[in-house]
PDB file of C-alpha atoms in Angstrom:
ATOM      1  CA  MET A   1     -71.469  48.011 -67.438  1.00 46.00           C
ATOM      2  CA  TYR A   2     -73.949  47.860 -69.905  1.00 44.00           C
ATOM      3  CA  ASN A   3     -74.216  51.181 -72.653  1.00 45.00           C
ATOM      4  CA  ASN A   4     -74.245  53.703 -70.115  1.00 42.00           C
ATOM      5  CA  PHE A   5     -70.602  55.473 -71.035  1.00 35.00           C
ATOM      6  CA  LYS A   6     -70.542  58.046 -67.686  1.00 36.00           C
ATOM      7  CA  ILE A   7     -66.921  60.113 -67.018  1.00 34.00           C
ATOM      8  CA  CYS A   8     -65.869  58.526 -63.835  1.00 36.00           C
ATOM      9  CA  ALA A   9     -63.545  59.878 -60.929  1.00 35.00           C
ATOM     10  CA  PHE A  10     -60.900  58.606 -59.573  1.00 33.00           C
ATOM     11  CA  ALA A  11     -61.953  58.180 -56.027  1.00 37.00           C
ATOM     12  CA  LEU A  12     -60.724  55.995 -53.212  1.00 36.00           C
ATOM     13  CA  CYS A  13     -61.514  52.552 -52.751  1.00 40.00           C
ATOM     14  CA  ALA A  14     -63.261  50.328 -49.921  1.00 41.00           C
ATOM     15  CA  ILE A  15     -62.332  47.179 -49.145  1.00 40.00           C
ATOM     16  CA  SER A  16     -64.713  44.774 -47.719  1.00 41.00           C
ATOM     17  CA  LEU A  17     -63.264  41.764 -45.095  1.00 40.00           C
ATOM     18  CA  PRO A  18     -64.467  38.391 -45.005  1.00 40.00           C
ATOM     19  CA  LEU A  19     -67.499  37.143 -42.080  1.00 41.00           C
ATOM     20  CA  LEU A  20     -67.406  34.206 -41.165  1.00 39.00           C
ATOM     21  CA  SER A  21     -71.759  33.538 -40.709  1.00 41.00           C
ATOM     22  CA  SER A  22     -71.966  34.213 -44.679  1.00 57.00           C
ATOM     23  CA  CYS A  23     -71.346  30.873 -45.148  1.00 59.00           C
ATOM     24  CA  SER A  24     -73.137  26.987 -43.920  1.00 54.00           C
ATOM     25  CA  ASP A  25     -70.294  24.239 -43.370  1.00 50.00           C
ATOM     26  CA  ASP A  26     -72.584  21.464 -44.332  1.00 49.00           C
ATOM     27  CA  ASP A  27     -70.811  17.282 -44.373  1.00 47.00           C
ATOM     28  CA  ASN A  28     -73.908  16.552 -47.692  1.00 51.00           C
ATOM     29  CA  ASP A  29     -73.634  14.286 -49.753  1.00 54.00           C
ATOM     30  CA  GLY A  30     -72.642  15.875 -53.283  1.00 70.00           C
ATOM     31  CA  PRO A  31     -70.229  14.481 -56.307  1.00 77.00           C
ATOM     32  CA  LYS A  32     -69.232  10.653 -56.275  1.00 80.00           C
ATOM     33  CA  GLY A  33     -66.166  11.388 -53.903  1.00 87.00           C
ATOM     34  CA  MET A  34     -66.136  14.979 -52.718  1.00 92.00           C
ATOM     35  CA  VAL A  35     -67.368  16.265 -49.051  1.00 97.00           C
ATOM     36  CA  LYS A  36     -68.958  19.123 -49.486  1.00 97.00           C
ATOM     37  CA  VAL A  37     -66.933  21.763 -47.284  1.00 97.00           C
ATOM     38  CA  GLY A  38     -68.344  25.046 -47.524  1.00 98.00           C
ATOM     39  CA  GLU A  39     -72.062  27.104 -49.361  1.00 98.00           C
ATOM     40  CA  ILE A  40     -71.899  30.162 -50.400  1.00 99.00           C
ATOM     41  CA  THR A  41     -75.013  31.808 -48.641  1.00 99.00           C
ATOM     42  CA  PHE A  42     -74.272  35.823 -48.744  1.00 99.00           C
ATOM     43  CA  GLU A  43     -76.168  36.591 -46.011  1.00 98.00           C
ATOM     44  CA  ASN A  44     -74.715  38.386 -42.711  1.00 95.00           C
ATOM     45  CA  THR A  45     -72.261  39.451 -44.737  1.00 97.00           C
ATOM     46  CA  ASN A  46     -70.449  42.890 -43.811  1.00 97.00           C
ATOM     47  CA  ILE A  47     -70.306  43.719 -47.692  1.00 99.00           C
ATOM     48  CA  ILE A  48     -70.737  46.516 -48.240  1.00 99.00           C
ATOM     49  CA  LEU A  49     -74.244  46.184 -51.072  1.00 99.00           C
ATOM     50  CA  ALA A  50     -74.806  47.598 -54.230  1.00 99.00           C
ATOM     51  CA  GLY A  51     -76.972  50.847 -53.254  1.00 98.00           C
ATOM     52  CA  PRO A  52     -78.049  53.334 -52.366  1.00 98.00           C
ATOM     53  CA  ASP A  53     -81.082  52.744 -55.399  1.00 98.00           C
ATOM     54  CA  SER A  54     -80.968  49.417 -57.566  1.00 99.00           C
ATOM     55  CA  TYR A  55     -78.539  51.357 -60.064  1.00 99.00           C
ATOM     56  CA  GLY A  56     -75.841  50.403 -57.845  1.00 99.00           C
ATOM     57  CA  ALA A  57     -73.520  53.980 -58.063  1.00 99.00           C
ATOM     58  CA  ASN A  58     -71.254  52.975 -55.372  1.00 99.00           C
ATOM     59  CA  LEU A  59     -70.028  50.152 -58.280  1.00 99.00           C
ATOM     60  CA  TYR A  60     -68.439  53.510 -59.570  1.00 98.00           C
ATOM     61  CA  ALA A  61     -65.412  55.365 -58.834  1.00 96.00           C
ATOM     62  CA  ASP A  62     -66.930  58.647 -58.479  1.00 96.00           C
ATOM     63  CA  TYR A  63     -68.915  57.903 -55.978  1.00 98.00           C
ATOM     64  CA  THR A  64     -68.855  60.208 -53.047  1.00 97.00           C
ATOM     65  CA  GLY A  65     -72.279  59.126 -50.590  1.00 96.00           C
ATOM     66  CA  GLY A  66     -69.919  57.297 -49.323  1.00 96.00           C
ATOM     67  CA  ASP A  67     -68.696  53.697 -48.390  1.00 96.00           C
ATOM     68  CA  ARG A  68     -68.664  52.000 -51.908  1.00 97.00           C
ATOM     69  CA  PHE A  69     -67.915  48.771 -52.924  1.00 99.00           C
ATOM     70  CA  THR A  70     -64.767  47.438 -54.232  1.00 98.00           C
ATOM     71  CA  VAL A  71     -64.116  44.065 -53.354  1.00 98.00           C
ATOM     72  CA  GLY A  72     -65.547  41.086 -51.052  1.00 98.00           C
ATOM     73  CA  SER A  73     -64.493  37.675 -49.094  1.00 99.00           C
ATOM     74  CA  ILE A  74     -66.100  35.671 -47.395  1.00 99.00           C
ATOM     75  CA  ALA A  75     -64.827  32.242 -45.602  1.00 98.00           C
ATOM     76  CA  PHE A  76     -66.366  28.812 -45.798  1.00 98.00           C
ATOM     77  CA  ASN A  77     -64.501  25.555 -44.240  1.00 96.00           C
ATOM     78  CA  LYS A  78     -64.303  26.479 -41.301  1.00 95.00           C
ATOM     79  CA  GLY A  79     -63.070  29.472 -41.470  1.00 96.00           C
ATOM     80  CA  ALA A  80     -60.243  27.862 -43.085  1.00 97.00           C
ATOM     81  CA  ASN A  81     -60.486  29.144 -46.982  1.00 98.00           C
ATOM     82  CA  ALA A  82     -62.172  31.917 -48.305  1.00 98.00           C
ATOM     83  CA  ILE A  83     -63.743  32.642 -51.659  1.00 99.00           C
ATOM     84  CA  THR A  84     -63.156  36.238 -52.928  1.00 99.00           C
ATOM     85  CA  PHE A  85     -64.656  38.377 -55.699  1.00 99.00           C
ATOM     86  CA  GLY A  86     -65.119  41.869 -56.897  1.00 99.00           C
ATOM     87  CA  LEU A  87     -65.202  44.781 -59.211  1.00 98.00           C
ATOM     88  CA  ASN A  88     -62.865  44.273 -62.394  1.00 98.00           C
ATOM     89  CA  THR A  89     -59.471  46.276 -62.763  1.00 96.00           C
ATOM     90  CA  GLN A  90     -58.843  45.472 -66.121  1.00 91.00           C
ATOM     91  CA  GLY A  91     -60.855  47.185 -69.142  1.00 83.00           C
ATOM     92  CA  ASP A  92     -61.094  49.008 -72.364  1.00 79.00           C
ATOM     93  CA  PHE A  93     -62.302  51.956 -70.888  1.00 81.00           C
ATOM     94  CA  TYR A  94     -60.960  52.673 -67.622  1.00 92.00           C
ATOM     95  CA  PRO A  95     -57.432  50.125 -66.620  1.00 90.00           C
ATOM     96  CA  ASP A  96     -56.313  49.775 -62.789  1.00 93.00           C
ATOM     97  CA  ILE A  97     -60.112  51.432 -61.424  1.00 95.00           C
ATOM     98  CA  ALA A  98     -62.182  48.966 -59.928  1.00 97.00           C
ATOM     99  CA  THR A  99     -66.098  49.939 -61.467  1.00 98.00           C
ATOM    100  CA  LEU A 100     -68.676  48.015 -62.949  1.00 98.00           C
ATOM    101  CA  TYR A 101     -67.790  49.655 -65.486  1.00 97.00           C
ATOM    102  CA  ASN A 102     -65.022  46.597 -66.191  1.00 97.00           C
ATOM    103  CA  GLY A 103     -67.893  43.603 -65.518  1.00 98.00           C
ATOM    104  CA  GLY A 104     -67.719  41.721 -61.601  1.00 98.00           C
ATOM    105  CA  MET A 105     -69.159  40.582 -59.465  1.00 99.00           C
ATOM    106  CA  PHE A 106     -71.206  42.385 -56.987  1.00 99.00           C
ATOM    107  CA  LEU A 107     -73.897  41.859 -54.170  1.00 99.00           C
ATOM    108  CA  SER A 108     -77.666  43.789 -54.127  1.00 99.00           C
ATOM    109  CA  GLN A 109     -81.108  42.897 -51.872  1.00 99.00           C
ATOM    110  CA  PHE A 110     -83.383  45.011 -55.362  1.00 99.00           C
ATOM    111  CA  ASN A 111     -85.806  43.609 -56.154  1.00 98.00           C
ATOM    112  CA  LEU A 112     -87.949  45.673 -59.137  1.00 98.00           C
ATOM    113  CA  ARG A 113     -89.826  44.502 -61.481  1.00 98.00           C
ATOM    114  CA  SER A 114     -91.510  46.950 -62.803  1.00 98.00           C
ATOM    115  CA  ASN A 115     -91.895  50.878 -62.207  1.00 98.00           C
ATOM    116  CA  PRO A 116     -92.035  52.596 -58.640  1.00 97.00           C
ATOM    117  CA  ALA A 117     -95.181  55.619 -58.512  1.00 97.00           C
ATOM    118  CA  ASP A 118     -92.034  57.893 -59.760  1.00 97.00           C
ATOM    119  CA  LYS A 119     -90.805  56.339 -62.857  1.00 97.00           C
ATOM    120  CA  THR A 120     -92.192  55.415 -66.561  1.00 97.00           C
ATOM    121  CA  GLY A 121     -91.250  53.723 -70.285  1.00 96.00           C
ATOM    122  CA  ASP A 122     -88.006  50.714 -69.504  1.00 97.00           C
ATOM    123  CA  TRP A 123     -87.207  52.614 -66.700  1.00 98.00           C
ATOM    124  CA  TRP A 124     -87.816  48.448 -64.986  1.00 98.00           C
ATOM    125  CA  TYR A 125     -85.536  47.211 -67.609  1.00 98.00           C
ATOM    126  CA  SER A 126     -82.369  49.372 -68.231  1.00 98.00           C
ATOM    127  CA  PHE A 127     -79.045  49.866 -66.345  1.00 97.00           C
ATOM    128  CA  ASN A 128     -81.142  52.310 -63.758  1.00 98.00           C
ATOM    129  CA  ASN A 129     -82.394  49.110 -62.854  1.00 99.00           C
ATOM    130  CA  GLN A 130     -79.022  46.538 -62.662  1.00 99.00           C
ATOM    131  CA  CYS A 131     -78.900  45.537 -59.794  1.00 99.00           C
ATOM    132  CA  SER A 132     -82.907  44.303 -59.698  1.00 99.00           C
ATOM    133  CA  VAL A 133     -83.479  39.975 -59.909  1.00 99.00           C
ATOM    134  CA  TYR A 134     -86.493  39.108 -61.229  1.00 98.00           C
ATOM    135  CA  ASN A 135     -87.985  37.127 -58.815  1.00 98.00           C
ATOM    136  CA  VAL A 136     -91.618  36.775 -59.228  1.00 96.00           C
ATOM    137  CA  GLU A 137     -91.885  34.948 -55.535  1.00 95.00           C
ATOM    138  CA  SER A 138     -90.601  38.024 -53.786  1.00 96.00           C
ATOM    139  CA  VAL A 139     -93.460  40.780 -53.157  1.00 97.00           C
ATOM    140  CA  ASP A 140     -91.936  43.853 -56.010  1.00 97.00           C
ATOM    141  CA  GLY A 141     -90.043  46.065 -54.765  1.00 96.00           C
ATOM    142  CA  ALA A 142     -89.789  45.255 -51.112  1.00 97.00           C
ATOM    143  CA  ASN A 143     -85.773  44.920 -51.638  1.00 97.00           C
ATOM    144  CA  ARG A 144     -86.844  41.825 -48.994  1.00 96.00           C
ATOM    145  CA  GLY A 145     -86.409  38.009 -49.465  1.00 98.00           C
ATOM    146  CA  ALA A 146     -85.156  38.075 -53.172  1.00 98.00           C
ATOM    147  CA  GLY A 147     -82.378  35.938 -52.829  1.00 98.00           C
ATOM    148  CA  ASP A 148     -82.909  31.749 -52.872  1.00 98.00           C
ATOM    149  CA  ASP A 149     -84.941  30.790 -50.908  1.00 97.00           C
ATOM    150  CA  ASN A 150     -86.727  33.545 -50.035  1.00 97.00           C
ATOM    151  CA  SER A 151     -83.556  35.706 -48.244  1.00 98.00           C
ATOM    152  CA  ASN A 152     -82.119  38.820 -48.601  1.00 98.00           C
ATOM    153  CA  THR A 153     -78.591  38.871 -49.890  1.00 99.00           C
ATOM    154  CA  PHE A 154     -77.745  37.653 -53.724  1.00 99.00           C
ATOM    155  CA  ALA A 155     -74.914  38.178 -55.633  1.00 99.00           C
ATOM    156  CA  VAL A 156     -75.319  39.880 -59.967  1.00 99.00           C
ATOM    157  CA  ILE A 157     -72.299  39.195 -62.574  1.00 99.00           C
ATOM    158  CA  ASN A 158     -72.075  41.434 -64.762  1.00 98.00           C
ATOM    159  CA  GLY A 159     -69.628  41.125 -68.352  1.00 97.00           C
ATOM    160  CA  SER A 160     -69.387  39.524 -71.560  1.00 97.00           C
ATOM    161  CA  CYS A 161     -66.187  39.468 -74.595  1.00 96.00           C
ATOM    162  CA  ASP A 162     -67.059  37.152 -77.606  1.00 95.00           C
ATOM    163  CA  ALA A 163     -65.942  33.795 -77.329  1.00 96.00           C
ATOM    164  CA  SER A 164     -62.684  33.682 -78.929  1.00 96.00           C
ATOM    165  CA  SER A 165     -61.285  36.732 -76.261  1.00 97.00           C
ATOM    166  CA  ILE A 166     -61.293  34.262 -73.792  1.00 98.00           C
ATOM    167  CA  SER A 167     -57.769  32.930 -73.225  1.00 98.00           C
ATOM    168  CA  SER A 168     -57.350  28.983 -72.272  1.00 98.00           C
ATOM    169  CA  VAL A 169     -54.120  30.616 -69.345  1.00 98.00           C
ATOM    170  CA  TYR A 170     -56.058  34.230 -67.269  1.00 98.00           C
ATOM    171  CA  GLY A 171     -55.054  36.883 -67.113  1.00 96.00           C
ATOM    172  CA  SER A 172     -54.042  36.565 -71.574  1.00 96.00           C
ATOM    173  CA  GLY A 173     -57.411  37.936 -72.462  1.00 96.00           C
ATOM    174  CA  LYS A 174     -60.275  38.991 -72.174  1.00 96.00           C
ATOM    175  CA  GLU A 175     -60.985  37.039 -69.327  1.00 97.00           C
ATOM    176  CA  VAL A 176     -60.192  39.543 -66.965  1.00 96.00           C
ATOM    177  CA  SER A 177     -63.688  41.592 -67.602  1.00 96.00           C
ATOM    178  CA  LEU A 178     -65.906  38.821 -67.212  1.00 98.00           C
ATOM    179  CA  GLY A 179     -67.440  37.680 -63.126  1.00 98.00           C
ATOM    180  CA  GLY A 180     -66.564  35.648 -61.271  1.00 99.00           C
ATOM    181  CA  PHE A 181     -65.045  34.530 -57.760  1.00 99.00           C
ATOM    182  CA  HIS A 182     -61.501  32.756 -57.245  1.00 99.00           C
ATOM    183  CA  PHE A 183     -60.770  30.802 -53.443  1.00 99.00           C
ATOM    184  CA  ASP A 184     -57.781  32.595 -51.701  1.00 98.00           C
ATOM    185  CA  ASN A 185     -54.055  31.207 -52.006  1.00 98.00           C
ATOM    186  CA  ASN A 186     -54.483  29.357 -54.764  1.00 98.00           C
ATOM    187  CA  ALA A 187     -56.663  26.748 -53.245  1.00 98.00           C
ATOM    188  CA  GLU A 188     -58.706  24.298 -55.500  1.00 98.00           C
ATOM    189  CA  PHE A 189     -62.458  23.306 -54.840  1.00 98.00           C
ATOM    190  CA  THR A 190     -65.315  21.804 -57.234  1.00 98.00           C
ATOM    191  CA  ILE A 191     -67.960  23.943 -57.472  1.00 98.00           C
ATOM    192  CA  GLY A 192     -71.967  21.561 -57.099  1.00 98.00           C
ATOM    193  CA  GLU A 193     -75.215  23.030 -57.531  1.00 98.00           C
ATOM    194  CA  ILE A 194     -75.755  27.203 -57.951  1.00 99.00           C
ATOM    195  CA  GLU A 195     -78.771  28.496 -57.475  1.00 99.00           C
ATOM    196  CA  ILE A 196     -79.090  31.568 -60.393  1.00 99.00           C
ATOM    197  CA  CYS A 197     -82.470  33.831 -62.018  1.00 98.00           C
ATOM    198  CA  ASN A 198     -82.777  36.307 -64.134  1.00 98.00           C
ATOM    199  CA  THR A 199     -82.468  40.270 -63.277  1.00 99.00           C
ATOM    200  CA  SER A 200     -84.766  42.441 -64.538  1.00 98.00           C
ATOM    201  CA  TYR A 201     -82.805  43.686 -66.420  1.00 98.00           C
ATOM    202  CA  VAL A 202     -82.643  40.670 -68.648  1.00 98.00           C
ATOM    203  CA  TYR A 203     -85.780  39.204 -68.895  1.00 97.00           C
ATOM    204  CA  GLY A 204     -87.686  43.019 -69.022  1.00 98.00           C
ATOM    205  CA  VAL A 205     -85.249  43.067 -72.516  1.00 98.00           C
ATOM    206  CA  ILE A 206     -86.072  39.607 -73.553  1.00 97.00           C
ATOM    207  CA  GLN A 207     -89.419  40.598 -73.214  1.00 97.00           C
ATOM    208  CA  ASN A 208     -89.561  43.610 -74.714  1.00 97.00           C
ATOM    209  CA  GLY A 209     -86.975  44.789 -76.237  1.00 97.00           C
ATOM    210  CA  ASN A 210     -84.745  48.320 -75.976  1.00 94.00           C
ATOM    211  CA  GLY A 211     -83.115  51.045 -77.557  1.00 90.00           C
ATOM    212  CA  LEU A 212     -80.725  49.118 -77.568  1.00 92.00           C
ATOM    213  CA  ALA A 213     -81.344  45.143 -77.869  1.00 96.00           C
ATOM    214  CA  GLN A 214     -84.369  43.722 -79.355  1.00 96.00           C
ATOM    215  CA  PRO A 215     -86.825  41.644 -77.539  1.00 97.00           C
ATOM    216  CA  LEU A 216     -85.936  37.900 -78.284  1.00 97.00           C
ATOM    217  CA  LYS A 217     -88.987  36.357 -77.354  1.00 94.00           C
ATOM    218  CA  ALA A 218     -90.383  38.759 -80.744  1.00 95.00           C
ATOM    219  CA  ASN A 219     -87.637  38.228 -83.101  1.00 96.00           C
ATOM    220  CA  ASN A 220     -86.899  33.797 -82.630  1.00 96.00           C
ATOM    221  CA  GLY A 221     -83.797  34.682 -80.417  1.00 97.00           C
ATOM    222  CA  TRP A 222     -81.781  32.840 -77.672  1.00 98.00           C
ATOM    223  CA  PHE A 223     -79.038  34.157 -74.818  1.00 98.00           C
ATOM    224  CA  LYS A 224     -76.922  31.720 -72.556  1.00 98.00           C
ATOM    225  CA  VAL A 225     -74.896  31.793 -69.812  1.00 99.00           C
ATOM    226  CA  LEU A 226     -71.147  29.805 -69.914  1.00 99.00           C
ATOM    227  CA  ALA A 227     -69.143  29.360 -66.987  1.00 99.00           C
ATOM    228  CA  TYR A 228     -65.244  28.661 -67.285  1.00 99.00           C
ATOM    229  CA  GLY A 229     -63.126  27.055 -65.402  1.00 99.00           C
ATOM    230  CA  TYR A 230     -59.634  28.278 -64.131  1.00 99.00           C
ATOM    231  CA  ASP A 231     -57.388  25.479 -62.176  1.00 99.00           C
ATOM    232  CA  ALA A 232     -53.806  27.076 -59.208  1.00 99.00           C
ATOM    233  CA  THR A 233     -51.689  27.402 -62.054  1.00 98.00           C
ATOM    234  CA  GLY A 234     -54.004  30.116 -64.396  1.00 98.00           C
ATOM    235  CA  HIS A 235     -55.251  27.065 -67.185  1.00 99.00           C
ATOM    236  CA  MET A 236     -58.947  26.854 -68.111  1.00 99.00           C
ATOM    237  CA  THR A 237     -60.838  22.917 -66.625  1.00 99.00           C
ATOM    238  CA  ALA A 238     -60.912  21.026 -69.056  1.00 98.00           C
ATOM    239  CA  GLY A 239     -64.333  21.020 -68.261  1.00 98.00           C
ATOM    240  CA  SER A 240     -64.904  24.685 -69.778  1.00 99.00           C
ATOM    241  CA  PRO A 241     -67.439  25.541 -70.123  1.00 99.00           C
ATOM    242  CA  VAL A 242     -70.399  24.576 -68.681  1.00 99.00           C
ATOM    243  CA  GLU A 243     -73.361  26.749 -71.022  1.00 98.00           C
ATOM    244  CA  LEU A 244     -77.078  26.663 -69.652  1.00 98.00           C
ATOM    245  CA  TYR A 245     -79.566  28.365 -72.408  1.00 97.00           C
ATOM    246  CA  LEU A 246     -81.130  31.460 -70.155  1.00 98.00           C
ATOM    247  CA  CYS A 247     -83.738  31.699 -73.335  1.00 97.00           C
ATOM    248  CA  ASP A 248     -84.578  29.550 -76.263  1.00 97.00           C
ATOM    249  CA  TYR A 249     -87.264  30.955 -79.040  1.00 97.00           C
ATOM    250  CA  ARG A 250     -85.952  29.198 -82.451  1.00 97.00           C
ATOM    251  CA  ALA A 251     -88.624  27.303 -83.772  1.00 94.00           C
ATOM    252  CA  GLY A 252     -88.796  23.842 -82.555  1.00 92.00           C
ATOM    253  CA  SER A 253     -86.888  24.289 -79.784  1.00 93.00           C
ATOM    254  CA  LYS A 254     -87.228  22.284 -76.932  1.00 90.00           C
ATOM    255  CA  THR A 255     -84.763  24.088 -74.431  1.00 92.00           C
ATOM    256  CA  LYS A 256     -86.346  24.966 -71.551  1.00 90.00           C
ATOM    257  CA  ASN A 257     -86.536  29.114 -70.621  1.00 93.00           C
ATOM    258  CA  LEU A 258     -84.961  30.316 -67.299  1.00 93.00           C
ATOM    259  CA  ASP A 259     -88.141  31.029 -65.188  1.00 82.00           C
ATOM    260  CA  ASN A 260     -88.381  33.458 -63.395  1.00 91.00           C
ATOM    261  CA  ASP A 261     -87.641  31.958 -59.976  1.00 93.00           C
ATOM    262  CA  TRP A 262     -84.720  30.935 -58.725  1.00 98.00           C
ATOM    263  CA  GLU A 263     -83.170  27.618 -60.268  1.00 97.00           C
ATOM    264  CA  ASP A 264     -80.441  25.124 -59.914  1.00 97.00           C
ATOM    265  CA  TRP A 265     -77.354  25.055 -61.876  1.00 98.00           C
ATOM    266  CA  ASN A 266     -74.795  22.358 -61.085  1.00 98.00           C
ATOM    267  CA  LEU A 267     -71.315  23.187 -62.369  1.00 99.00           C
ATOM    268  CA  LYS A 268     -69.255  20.266 -60.913  1.00 98.00           C
ATOM    269  CA  ALA A 269     -68.326  19.516 -64.216  1.00 98.00           C
ATOM    270  CA  LEU A 270     -65.824  22.092 -64.524  1.00 99.00           C
ATOM    271  CA  GLY A 271     -63.535  19.443 -62.389  1.00 98.00           C
ATOM    272  CA  ASN A 272     -60.948  21.710 -59.500  1.00 98.00           C
ATOM    273  CA  VAL A 273     -61.176  25.409 -60.048  1.00 99.00           C
ATOM    274  CA  ASN A 274     -59.369  27.793 -58.434  1.00 99.00           C
ATOM    275  CA  ARG A 275     -61.393  30.542 -60.178  1.00 99.00           C
ATOM    276  CA  VAL A 276     -64.960  30.247 -62.330  1.00 99.00           C
ATOM    277  CA  VAL A 277     -65.343  33.025 -64.754  1.00 99.00           C
ATOM    278  CA  PHE A 278     -69.234  34.050 -66.586  1.00 99.00           C
ATOM    279  CA  ASN A 279     -69.784  34.466 -70.037  1.00 99.00           C
ATOM    280  CA  PHE A 280     -72.850  35.734 -71.853  1.00 99.00           C
ATOM    281  CA  GLU A 281     -73.150  34.540 -75.653  1.00 98.00           C
ATOM    282  CA  GLY A 282     -76.678  35.190 -77.702  1.00 98.00           C
ATOM    283  CA  SER A 283     -78.439  36.148 -81.097  1.00 98.00           C
ATOM    284  CA  ASP A 284     -79.170  39.141 -80.325  1.00 97.00           C
ATOM    285  CA  ALA A 285     -74.672  40.053 -81.446  1.00 95.00           C
ATOM    286  CA  GLY A 286     -73.418  43.550 -83.820  1.00 91.00           C
ATOM    287  CA  GLU A 287     -70.234  45.114 -84.617  1.00 88.00           C
ATOM    288  CA  TYR A 288     -69.303  45.936 -80.666  1.00 88.00           C
ATOM    289  CA  GLY A 289     -70.257  42.759 -79.474  1.00 92.00           C
ATOM    290  CA  LEU A 290     -74.116  41.236 -77.507  1.00 97.00           C
ATOM    291  CA  ASN A 291     -76.769  44.226 -77.106  1.00 98.00           C
ATOM    292  CA  THR A 292     -78.478  42.175 -74.890  1.00 98.00           C
ATOM    293  CA  PRO A 293     -77.022  43.042 -71.483  1.00 98.00           C
ATOM    294  CA  GLY A 294     -74.829  40.587 -69.251  1.00 98.00           C
ATOM    295  CA  TYR A 295     -76.389  40.578 -66.179  1.00 99.00           C
ATOM    296  CA  LEU A 296     -76.729  36.926 -63.453  1.00 99.00           C
ATOM    297  CA  ALA A 297     -78.128  36.453 -60.701  1.00 99.00           C
ATOM    298  CA  LEU A 298     -76.390  33.960 -58.761  1.00 99.00           C
ATOM    299  CA  ASP A 299     -75.998  32.166 -54.845  1.00 99.00           C
ATOM    300  CA  ASN A 300     -75.816  29.524 -52.936  1.00 99.00           C
ATOM    301  CA  ILE A 301     -72.318  28.136 -53.983  1.00 99.00           C
ATOM    302  CA  GLU A 302     -71.775  24.944 -53.366  1.00 98.00           C
ATOM    303  CA  ILE A 303     -68.588  23.883 -52.373  1.00 99.00           C
ATOM    304  CA  TYR A 304     -66.585  20.221 -51.917  1.00 98.00           C
ATOM    305  CA  THR A 305     -63.038  18.614 -52.229  1.00 96.00           C
ATOM    306  CA  SER A 306     -61.989  15.299 -52.604  1.00 88.00           C
ATOM    307  CA  VAL A 307     -62.642  12.940 -49.393  1.00 80.00           C
ATOM    308  CA  ASN A 308     -58.797  12.071 -49.929  1.00 76.00           C
ATOM    309  CA  LYS A 309     -57.823  15.424 -49.065  1.00 61.00           C
TER     310      LYS A 309
END
């Protein structure tokens, strides 16, 4: 997690199980020579959602208010395969503990885009609201209907590291602290389009800054997300990374900034992957890395395989 160094006590982890209805199996046309075998919508699963509020206390090892999230799996391809994601267990501060302090990917339904009556200041764009998506097509604070196409549930990825510390062999560098997902049993698939949206935390900091990060809009700054693919042998794919600017306020830039709702991002250039992780880079960085918080909301992940398989 970003700039929140709370001491975590060790706790038992609740493991979430897959549910088939959390994806749709569809043979619609996609990348040339490929057939669609699933679309991960994150709806109607038994996976524990971030909560009990938009801070997501149940994403940390010291949570005692009930079951907490650590890992979840979603089946697709008529149940033949599954995608798995969760909180990382490798990090500089909490090794061997599944906690958002180590980065990861989790599910949420929160969409607070302004301060509730009992909050003031920059609360809505701080880590206290890190589980909220900034989707202006949904009702602010309703915590329903904020996913793509007015769905309820979406994923959030968190984690960033210096690009030079990302290894071409998964597990050998800081890529283990990035948010992402993998396919079970070393299966490989091609990712088509995914839907992405800013989180409230990131959008608010980009616009206003906070005590640790600059307002990128006022400082002609930029911020981007990069997707890295790894094959079943753990090697980075030739098409990695695929990058997308979330904002670019530099003079003369013609880059389209990410709007305040869901947009498509095509990852087919990664090729066949077993694993995808996401990193963030930006103009506001210092001795300890990126100052802009590294979060992004995801939804509706399209999955393809070769027609020859």
